[in-house]
Each structure stands twice: as structure tokens, then as C-alpha cells.
Tab-separated table of C-alpha atoms in Angstrom:
chain	number	residue	atom	x	y	z
A	1	MET	CA	-39.435	-6.746	53.789
A	2	SER	CA	-36.379	-4.723	52.877
A	3	ASP	CA	-34.714	-7.752	51.291
A	4	ASN	CA	-37.782	-8.385	49.099
A	5	VAL	CA	-37.869	-4.775	47.918
A	6	THR	CA	-34.168	-4.905	47.118
A	7	THR	CA	-34.631	-8.174	45.221
A	8	ASP	CA	-37.569	-6.756	43.244
A	9	LYS	CA	-35.552	-3.646	42.323
A	10	TYR	CA	-32.608	-5.810	41.237
A	11	GLU	CA	-34.840	-8.042	39.094
A	12	SER	CA	-36.544	-4.982	37.599
A	13	ALA	CA	-33.165	-3.428	36.713
A	14	SER	CA	-31.976	-6.741	35.237
A	15	ASN	CA	-35.097	-6.973	33.092
A	16	ARG	CA	-34.567	-3.435	31.838
A	17	GLU	CA	-30.921	-4.237	30.964
A	18	ASP	CA	-31.965	-7.433	29.179
A	19	LYS	CA	-34.583	-5.567	27.162
A	20	LEU	CA	-32.063	-2.832	26.381
A	21	ALA	CA	-29.551	-5.443	25.246
A	22	GLU	CA	-32.154	-7.111	23.059
A	23	PHE	CA	-33.071	-3.743	21.596
A	24	GLU	CA	-29.423	-2.982	20.768
A	25	VAL	CA	-28.965	-6.354	19.041
A	26	HIS	CA	-32.049	-5.943	16.866
A	27	LYS	CA	-31.484	-2.253	16.190
A	28	ARG	CA	-28.460	-2.869	13.924
A	29	GLY	CA	-30.539	-3.997	10.935
A	30	MET	CA	-29.329	-5.054	7.511
A	31	PHE	CA	-27.198	-1.980	6.788
A	32	GLY	CA	-25.758	-2.132	10.275
A	33	ASN	CA	-24.755	-5.754	9.759
A	34	VAL	CA	-23.132	-4.879	6.429
A	35	GLN	CA	-21.316	-1.971	8.050
A	36	HIS	CA	-20.093	-4.208	10.863
A	37	TRP	CA	-18.907	-6.887	8.413
A	38	LEU	CA	-17.005	-4.328	6.346
A	39	HIS	CA	-15.432	-3.031	9.530
A	40	LEU	CA	-14.145	-6.526	10.304
A	41	THR	CA	-12.996	-7.222	6.699
A	42	PRO	CA	-11.622	-3.931	5.310
A	43	ALA	CA	-10.250	-5.564	2.141
A	44	ALA	CA	-13.765	-6.631	1.115
A	45	VAL	CA	-14.770	-3.283	-0.429
A	46	PRO	CA	-11.798	-2.975	-2.834
A	47	LEU	CA	-12.130	-6.666	-3.733
A	48	ILE	CA	-15.807	-6.158	-4.612
A	49	VAL	CA	-14.937	-3.071	-6.660
A	50	LEU	CA	-12.138	-4.975	-8.433
A	51	ILE	CA	-14.410	-7.900	-9.362
A	52	ALA	CA	-17.182	-5.522	-10.494
A	53	SER	CA	-14.695	-3.542	-12.635
A	54	ILE	CA	-13.422	-6.706	-14.322
A	55	LEU	CA	-16.974	-7.892	-15.040
A	56	ILE	CA	-18.128	-4.512	-16.388
A	57	PHE	CA	-15.135	-4.003	-18.678
A	58	GLY	CA	-15.325	-7.653	-19.715
A	59	ALA	CA	-18.970	-7.193	-20.729
A	60	LEU	CA	-18.148	-4.011	-22.679
A	61	ILE	CA	-14.963	-5.257	-24.371
A	62	GLY	CA	-15.519	-8.988	-24.659
A	63	ASP	CA	-13.026	-11.833	-24.845
A	64	ARG	CA	-10.050	-9.534	-25.424
A	65	PHE	CA	-10.314	-8.276	-21.864
A	66	PHE	CA	-10.748	-11.726	-20.310
A	67	SER	CA	-7.710	-13.169	-22.091
A	68	PRO	CA	-4.882	-14.364	-19.807
A	69	PHE	CA	-2.508	-11.993	-21.604
A	70	ALA	CA	-4.655	-8.932	-20.864
A	71	LEU	CA	-5.173	-9.754	-17.203
A	72	THR	CA	-1.505	-10.509	-16.583
A	73	LEU	CA	-0.622	-7.312	-18.458
A	74	VAL	CA	-2.449	-5.471	-15.676
A	75	LEU	CA	-0.234	-7.205	-13.110
A	76	GLN	CA	2.897	-6.225	-15.013
A	77	GLN	CA	1.768	-2.610	-15.251
A	78	VAL	CA	1.032	-2.244	-11.540
A	79	GLN	CA	3.956	-4.217	-10.111
A	80	ILE	CA	6.031	-1.133	-9.205
A	81	VAL	CA	3.038	0.748	-7.792
A	82	GLY	CA	2.012	-2.383	-5.895
A	83	ILE	CA	5.412	-2.806	-4.244
A	84	VAL	CA	5.633	0.884	-3.332
A	85	ALA	CA	2.014	0.753	-2.091
A	86	ALA	CA	3.057	-2.015	0.319
A	87	ALA	CA	5.584	0.393	1.843
A	88	GLN	CA	3.070	3.235	1.879
A	89	SER	CA	0.482	0.997	3.559
A	90	LEU	CA	2.769	0.344	6.519
A	91	ILE	CA	3.287	4.075	7.008
A	92	ILE	CA	-0.403	4.952	6.677
A	93	LEU	CA	-1.386	2.201	9.124
A	94	THR	CA	0.608	4.156	11.736
A	95	ALA	CA	-1.422	7.292	10.833
A	96	GLY	CA	1.510	8.744	8.884
A	97	ILE	CA	2.225	9.345	5.208
A	98	ASP	CA	5.409	9.081	3.162
A	99	LEU	CA	5.908	11.444	0.240
A	100	SER	CA	9.472	10.241	-0.344
A	101	VAL	CA	8.717	6.661	-1.455
A	102	GLY	CA	9.017	7.488	-5.151
A	103	ALA	CA	12.311	9.330	-4.689
A	104	ILE	CA	13.775	6.469	-2.621
A	105	THR	CA	12.677	4.002	-5.296
A	106	VAL	CA	14.285	5.786	-8.218
A	107	PHE	CA	17.474	6.810	-6.356
A	108	SER	CA	17.989	3.226	-5.163
A	109	SER	CA	17.793	2.037	-8.777
A	110	VAL	CA	20.229	4.773	-9.863
A	111	ILE	CA	22.717	3.751	-7.162
A	112	MET	CA	22.532	0.111	-8.305
A	113	GLY	CA	23.212	1.143	-11.901
A	114	GLN	CA	25.863	3.782	-11.243
A	115	LEU	CA	27.871	1.628	-8.843
A	116	THR	CA	27.921	-1.126	-11.456
A	117	PHE	CA	28.795	0.905	-14.552
A	118	ARG	CA	30.592	3.982	-13.208
A	119	TYR	CA	32.635	2.309	-10.477
A	120	GLY	CA	32.842	-1.271	-11.779
A	121	MET	CA	31.265	-2.832	-8.698
A	122	PRO	CA	29.866	-6.374	-9.069
A	123	PRO	CA	26.095	-6.135	-9.750
A	124	SER	CA	25.224	-8.264	-6.714
A	125	LEU	CA	27.139	-5.917	-4.409
A	126	ALA	CA	25.681	-2.851	-6.151
A	127	ILE	CA	22.163	-4.191	-5.592
A	128	LEU	CA	22.977	-4.789	-1.925
A	129	CYS	CA	24.225	-1.190	-1.619
A	130	GLY	CA	21.002	0.064	-3.206
A	131	LEU	CA	18.936	-1.927	-0.710
A	132	ILE	CA	20.998	-0.571	2.189
A	133	PHE	CA	20.588	2.970	0.884
A	134	GLY	CA	16.801	2.632	0.741
A	135	THR	CA	16.749	1.268	4.288
A	136	LEU	CA	18.882	4.177	5.534
A	137	CYS	CA	16.554	6.708	3.881
A	138	GLY	CA	13.562	5.104	5.563
A	139	THR	CA	15.441	4.997	8.887
A	140	LEU	CA	16.158	8.731	8.609
A	141	ASN	CA	12.456	9.418	8.078
A	142	GLY	CA	11.591	7.178	11.019
A	143	PHE	CA	14.150	8.879	13.289
A	144	LEU	CA	12.798	12.348	12.524
A	145	VAL	CA	9.205	11.207	13.064
A	146	SER	CA	9.671	8.995	16.132
A	147	ARG	CA	12.533	10.679	17.999
A	148	ILE	CA	12.364	14.324	16.968
A	149	LYS	CA	8.548	14.073	16.750
A	150	LEU	CA	8.210	16.007	13.508
A	151	PRO	CA	5.009	15.544	11.464
A	152	PRO	CA	5.397	12.725	8.884
A	153	PHE	CA	4.015	14.899	6.079
A	154	ILE	CA	6.609	17.640	6.655
A	155	VAL	CA	9.491	15.212	7.183
A	156	THR	CA	8.855	13.198	4.026
A	157	LEU	CA	8.083	16.316	1.989
A	158	GLY	CA	11.551	17.560	2.900
A	159	THR	CA	13.375	14.266	2.355
A	160	TRP	CA	11.529	13.801	-0.948
A	161	GLN	CA	13.066	17.064	-2.222
A	162	ILE	CA	16.503	16.250	-0.813
A	163	ILE	CA	16.612	12.688	-2.199
A	164	LEU	CA	15.242	13.719	-5.587
A	165	ALA	CA	17.777	16.551	-5.953
A	166	SER	CA	20.593	14.235	-4.823
A	167	ASN	CA	19.431	11.696	-7.393
A	168	TYR	CA	19.785	14.172	-10.257
A	169	LEU	CA	23.120	15.528	-8.977
A	170	TYR	CA	24.629	12.074	-8.421
A	171	SER	CA	23.467	10.604	-11.738
A	172	ALA	CA	24.217	13.791	-13.729
A	173	ASN	CA	20.830	13.044	-15.336
A	174	GLU	CA	22.466	10.135	-17.161
A	175	THR	CA	20.412	7.151	-18.317
A	176	ILE	CA	22.052	3.725	-18.490
A	177	ARG	CA	20.603	2.025	-21.551
A	178	ALA	CA	18.917	-1.350	-21.570
A	179	GLN	CA	21.407	-2.813	-24.058
A	180	GLU	CA	24.356	-2.035	-21.764
A	181	ILE	CA	22.639	-3.621	-18.763
A	182	GLU	CA	21.576	-6.673	-20.734
A	183	THR	CA	25.118	-7.205	-22.006
A	184	HIS	CA	27.208	-6.433	-18.925
A	185	ALA	CA	24.931	-6.703	-15.840
A	186	PRO	CA	21.815	-8.792	-16.522
A	187	LEU	CA	21.348	-9.329	-12.769
A	188	LEU	CA	20.038	-5.756	-12.559
A	189	GLN	CA	17.191	-6.786	-14.859
A	190	LEU	CA	16.418	-9.982	-12.917
A	191	MET	CA	12.992	-8.772	-11.742
A	192	GLY	CA	11.970	-8.328	-15.364
A	193	THR	CA	12.572	-11.991	-16.223
A	194	LYS	CA	9.442	-13.363	-17.914
A	195	PHE	CA	7.970	-16.847	-17.823
A	196	GLN	CA	4.768	-18.255	-19.235
A	197	LEU	CA	1.983	-20.222	-17.556
A	198	GLY	CA	-0.619	-21.232	-20.110
A	199	GLY	CA	-1.417	-18.076	-22.035
A	200	ALA	CA	-0.394	-15.823	-19.163
A	201	ILE	CA	2.988	-14.108	-18.997
A	202	PHE	CA	4.400	-13.291	-15.562
A	203	THR	CA	7.591	-11.582	-14.424
A	204	LEU	CA	9.616	-12.158	-11.276
A	205	GLY	CA	8.667	-8.620	-10.269
A	206	VAL	CA	4.980	-9.573	-10.288
A	207	ILE	CA	5.684	-12.691	-8.223
A	208	PHE	CA	7.719	-10.605	-5.773
A	209	MET	CA	4.873	-8.084	-5.425
A	210	ILE	CA	2.274	-10.781	-4.685
A	211	ALA	CA	4.578	-12.662	-2.294
A	212	LEU	CA	5.457	-9.422	-0.490
A	213	MET	CA	1.796	-8.544	0.031
A	214	ILE	CA	0.959	-12.027	1.338
A	215	VAL	CA	3.921	-12.095	3.750
A	216	LEU	CA	3.185	-8.600	5.089
A	217	ALA	CA	-0.516	-9.446	5.482
A	218	TRP	CA	0.427	-12.506	7.554
A	219	VAL	CA	2.972	-10.591	9.643
A	220	LEU	CA	0.532	-7.765	10.401
A	221	ARG	CA	-2.202	-10.201	11.396
A	222	HIS	CA	-0.304	-12.887	13.307
A	223	THR	CA	2.726	-11.271	14.963
A	224	ALA	CA	3.186	-8.989	17.949
A	225	TRP	CA	4.948	-6.440	15.728
A	226	GLY	CA	1.934	-6.322	13.404
A	227	ARG	CA	-0.437	-5.760	16.325
A	228	HIS	CA	1.844	-2.979	17.557
A	229	VAL	CA	1.666	-1.266	14.146
A	230	TYR	CA	-2.132	-1.210	14.303
A	231	ALA	CA	-2.100	-0.101	17.943
A	232	VAL	CA	0.251	2.820	17.226
A	233	GLY	CA	-1.920	3.938	14.309
A	234	ASP	CA	-5.117	3.674	16.321
A	235	ASP	CA	-3.954	5.496	19.467
A	236	PRO	CA	-0.221	5.941	20.171
A	237	GLU	CA	-0.762	7.126	23.748
A	238	ALA	CA	-2.927	4.138	24.630
A	239	ALA	CA	-0.417	1.850	22.901
A	240	GLN	CA	2.404	3.352	24.982
A	241	LEU	CA	0.437	2.811	28.199
A	242	SER	CA	-0.211	-0.813	27.236
A	243	GLY	CA	3.510	-1.509	26.906
A	244	VAL	CA	4.116	-0.919	23.181
A	245	ASN	CA	7.422	0.773	22.334
A	246	VAL	CA	5.926	3.379	20.022
A	247	LYS	CA	9.235	4.952	18.985
A	248	ALA	CA	10.842	1.624	18.082
A	249	THR	CA	7.729	0.524	16.187
A	250	LEU	CA	7.618	3.719	14.130
A	251	LEU	CA	11.351	3.536	13.414
A	252	SER	CA	11.069	-0.087	12.247
A	253	VAL	CA	8.062	0.691	10.042
A	254	TYR	CA	9.817	3.530	8.211
A	255	ALA	CA	13.046	1.523	7.851
A	256	LEU	CA	11.147	-1.452	6.408
A	257	ALA	CA	9.259	0.873	4.065
A	258	GLY	CA	12.587	2.231	2.799
A	259	LEU	CA	13.872	-1.295	2.171
A	260	ILE	CA	10.704	-2.200	0.254
A	261	CYS	CA	11.097	0.937	-1.879
A	262	ALA	CA	14.669	-0.109	-2.681
A	263	PHE	CA	13.340	-3.491	-3.859
A	264	ALA	CA	10.863	-1.523	-5.975
A	265	GLY	CA	13.860	0.283	-7.470
A	266	TRP	CA	15.405	-3.040	-8.430
A	267	ALA	CA	12.099	-4.159	-9.925
A	268	LEU	CA	11.900	-0.832	-11.775
A	269	ILE	CA	15.118	-1.624	-13.652
A	270	GLY	CA	13.636	-4.961	-14.708
A	271	ARG	CA	10.363	-3.318	-15.704
A	272	ILE	CA	11.755	-0.556	-17.956
A	273	GLY	CA	15.037	-2.300	-18.802
A	274	SER	CA	17.176	0.779	-18.178
A	275	VAL	CA	18.304	2.920	-15.239
A	276	SER	CA	16.734	6.351	-15.541
A	277	PRO	CA	16.832	9.092	-12.878
A	278	THR	CA	13.517	10.449	-14.193
A	279	SER	CA	11.506	7.218	-13.897
A	280	ALA	CA	8.782	6.429	-11.320
A	281	TYR	CA	8.082	10.127	-10.783
A	282	GLU	CA	4.383	9.398	-10.112
A	283	ALA	CA	4.990	6.625	-7.577
A	284	ASN	CA	4.130	8.874	-4.608
A	285	ILE	CA	0.631	9.757	-5.803
A	286	GLU	CA	-0.036	6.342	-7.326
A	287	SER	CA	0.906	4.509	-4.132
A	288	ILE	CA	-1.313	6.741	-1.992
A	289	THR	CA	-4.115	6.260	-4.524
A	290	ALA	CA	-3.790	2.465	-4.326
A	291	VAL	CA	-3.762	2.539	-0.527
A	292	VAL	CA	-6.811	4.808	-0.237
A	293	ILE	CA	-8.840	2.906	-2.829
A	294	GLY	CA	-7.694	-0.270	-1.072
A	295	GLY	CA	-9.612	0.710	2.053
A	296	ILE	CA	-6.708	1.503	4.379
A	297	SER	CA	-7.801	4.371	6.605
A	298	LEU	CA	-5.782	7.577	6.365
A	299	PHE	CA	-6.503	8.018	10.073
A	300	GLY	CA	-4.412	4.910	10.810
A	301	GLY	CA	-5.046	1.718	12.720
A	302	ARG	CA	-7.482	0.112	10.273
A	303	GLY	CA	-7.178	-1.690	6.957
A	304	SER	CA	-5.647	-4.701	5.248
A	305	ILE	CA	-2.470	-4.501	3.216
A	306	LEU	CA	-4.074	-6.834	0.665
A	307	GLY	CA	-6.508	-3.988	0.060
A	308	ALA	CA	-3.590	-1.927	-1.294
A	309	LEU	CA	-2.915	-4.710	-3.817
A	310	PHE	CA	-6.581	-4.687	-4.841
A	311	GLY	CA	-6.437	-0.877	-5.071
A	312	ALA	CA	-3.437	-1.010	-7.408
A	313	LEU	CA	-5.185	-3.643	-9.540
A	314	ILE	CA	-8.327	-1.496	-9.739
A	315	VAL	CA	-6.265	1.359	-11.173
A	316	GLY	CA	-4.640	-1.073	-13.630
A	317	VAL	CA	-8.001	-2.530	-14.705
A	318	PHE	CA	-9.462	0.936	-15.308
A	319	SER	CA	-6.394	2.039	-17.287
A	320	LEU	CA	-6.389	-1.049	-19.513
A	321	GLY	CA	-10.179	-1.187	-19.875
A	322	LEU	CA	-10.557	2.443	-20.912
A	323	ARG	CA	-7.614	2.134	-23.297
A	324	LEU	CA	-9.175	-0.902	-25.001
A	325	LEU	CA	-12.453	1.019	-25.268
A	326	GLY	CA	-10.593	3.813	-27.053
A	327	ALA	CA	-11.437	6.389	-24.388
A	328	ASP	CA	-9.325	9.468	-23.732
A	329	ALA	CA	-6.643	8.853	-21.094
A	330	GLN	CA	-8.045	11.691	-18.989
A	331	TRP	CA	-11.113	9.564	-18.214
A	332	THR	CA	-8.842	7.256	-16.232
A	333	TYR	CA	-7.885	10.112	-13.917
A	334	PHE	CA	-11.539	11.168	-13.698
A	335	PHE	CA	-12.793	7.756	-12.551
A	336	ILE	CA	-9.846	7.185	-10.234
A	337	GLY	CA	-10.602	10.536	-8.598
A	338	VAL	CA	-14.215	9.472	-8.083
A	339	LEU	CA	-13.040	6.197	-6.555
A	340	ILE	CA	-10.707	8.010	-4.146
A	341	ILE	CA	-13.503	10.240	-2.832
A	342	ALA	CA	-15.882	7.274	-2.622
A	343	ALA	CA	-13.264	5.207	-0.743
A	344	VAL	CA	-12.754	7.930	1.868
A	345	ALA	CA	-16.531	8.326	2.261
A	346	VAL	CA	-16.970	4.571	2.756
A	347	ASP	CA	-14.109	4.565	5.278
A	348	GLN	CA	-15.805	7.325	7.288
A	349	TRP	CA	-19.082	5.385	7.210
A	350	ILE	CA	-17.407	2.165	8.343
A	351	ARG	CA	-15.504	3.966	11.120
A	352	LYS	CA	-18.817	4.866	12.768
A	353	VAL	CA	-19.008	1.245	13.944
A	354	SER	CA	-16.055	1.797	16.283
A	355	ALA	CA	-17.065	5.337	17.235
């Protein structure tokens, strides 16, 4: 008798669990399914916004906007922001932020130029020194964040000021003109080399930006290091308990971000043709803008680095589209601001799936 009662209670509990499970599956609904899909594919939102922006501006402007020249012009305009955004994405995925990326970018370019023209160093060696310098700056940030455990915002705010001041002091605010570089050290302008495919004009800097994003996307998705980056951003304590070396991961992320910024400095010389200590002054804000619009969560642990590329392209499409429409430049900032707030709101909505 007792065994029958126990069996009946077990079956009754199992039925209740089955019904509860069925209820949970059906409760999600259409919006829940969309929310879940966006949670699994974080780059989808910025890609949708990018395609919609291109279609809307194309309808308003016409064939001028859909020309290969116009669309590749967007790529050329965002190449520096895109490269720096790749570095910023790595930092933000670990739930940090780097305010020094712009300063590292411009100082690395200044070092490449000054070592070549002031000290007569071969351009190839000067470029290598610039890349090493950027890596060391990123390593310093990573050491202060991972070992000393200082907040990333405070650390990079301080190093931003230090690097920027050092940049002006070292360069004596001197600009190396494009004609001098073109004549004596064309290797410094390598990233600005143009080539044509059909009616589209690309530069090596654009190709580098796209290749960098694709490689980083693959590394983050398919390697142990990439999984560690996401784990540290999601919950560093849980990552530590599961065997992840949180300090080493953070240090490597900041060092790699510094190296990427140094490459951005090299691309900057190719983009503007000269070496100027006052260039790329908006790279900090623009890179964060691209990352946020690209759907990478400021809380860390969620997002696709390809989203940062889409975010940078969205900014470029809006800038070019509004310019071709003859709108005031301030409207670009207005709409980008709206997109930033909307992106954060969508991120909060999507995060409820994992809550």
C-alpha cells in the first residue's frame, strides 16, 4: 500500500513538472523568441541597423549613395575608428574601459615619425619601435588593473593624460608634412596605399581593419583565450574558481589592445599623410561609441567584436548620408546620441534573458 502511494505521489509530481516545463516553453512567445535570438547573436542588432540606415539614406539620396565610391568612402573614413574600436572591444568585453586608446594611437604614430626624421632611424625599425611602445602602454594599463587592482576607468584616465602630455612634449608640437614622408619614408604611409576594384577604391588600412576584426572574432569564439576573456567579463570570481588565470588574461587583453592602437597609429599616418601630434583626438569617444552601438555590453562578458565594426560603419553611414543631404553636421551627433541610448536600452532588454 505504501509503495503504491509513493508511486502515485511520484507520478503526480512528475506530471506537475512536465506541465510546468510545457508552460515555460510556450510562455516565451514571439517577443521572447526574438529576445533569445538576439541574446545568442549580439551582432544582429547593429547589422540590422546598418542595413536599414543604408536603405533609408539610399532611398532619400538615390544612386549617389549606392555608388561603390560612396560606400567605400565610408570604409576609408572609419578605418582608424574601426581599428581602435577593436582594441576597445577587447577591454569592454572584460567589463573594463580604456580612455587612453586615442593617446596611444597618436603617440605611437609620432614615435614612428620622429624616430625616422629626427634620429635618422630606418622607417621599418621606427615602425617596430612604435608598435613596441603601444604594447608597453597597454601592458602598463593591464598591470595596474590586474595586479594593483585599480579601476580601469581611473587607470586609463590617468595614463591618457600622461601619454597625451608626453606626446606634446616629445614632439614639441611639430608636424611632419606629407611631402617629406612621401619623399624620404614612404613606408610610413603604407597603410594609405590605394587600389581599385571595379568602381570601389580601397586602402591597405581598410583591408587591415576588416582582417583584424575577422581574426579577433574567430579567436574570441574558437580559442581558450577568447573564452577566458568572456568569462572574466561575465564574472571574474567564477572564472577564477573554474581555473581561469584572471590576472594573466586581463594583462594580455590590455597589452594586445595597446598593440592594436599602435597599428592604428601607423594606419593614421597613411590616412592623413602626415604625422601630427594633434590628430585622432576624438578616437576615445568614437571607439566607445562604435562599441556601444555595436551591441557589446558595457557590463562585460557579452557581445561580438564584429558588432563594433558594424557600429563604426553605422556612424560612417550617418555622417556621409547627412552630409549628402546637406544637413547640419550637428544632426550627426544628435542621431548618434539617440543610437547610443537605444543600444544600451536594447542591451538591458536582451540581458534579461540571462537574468
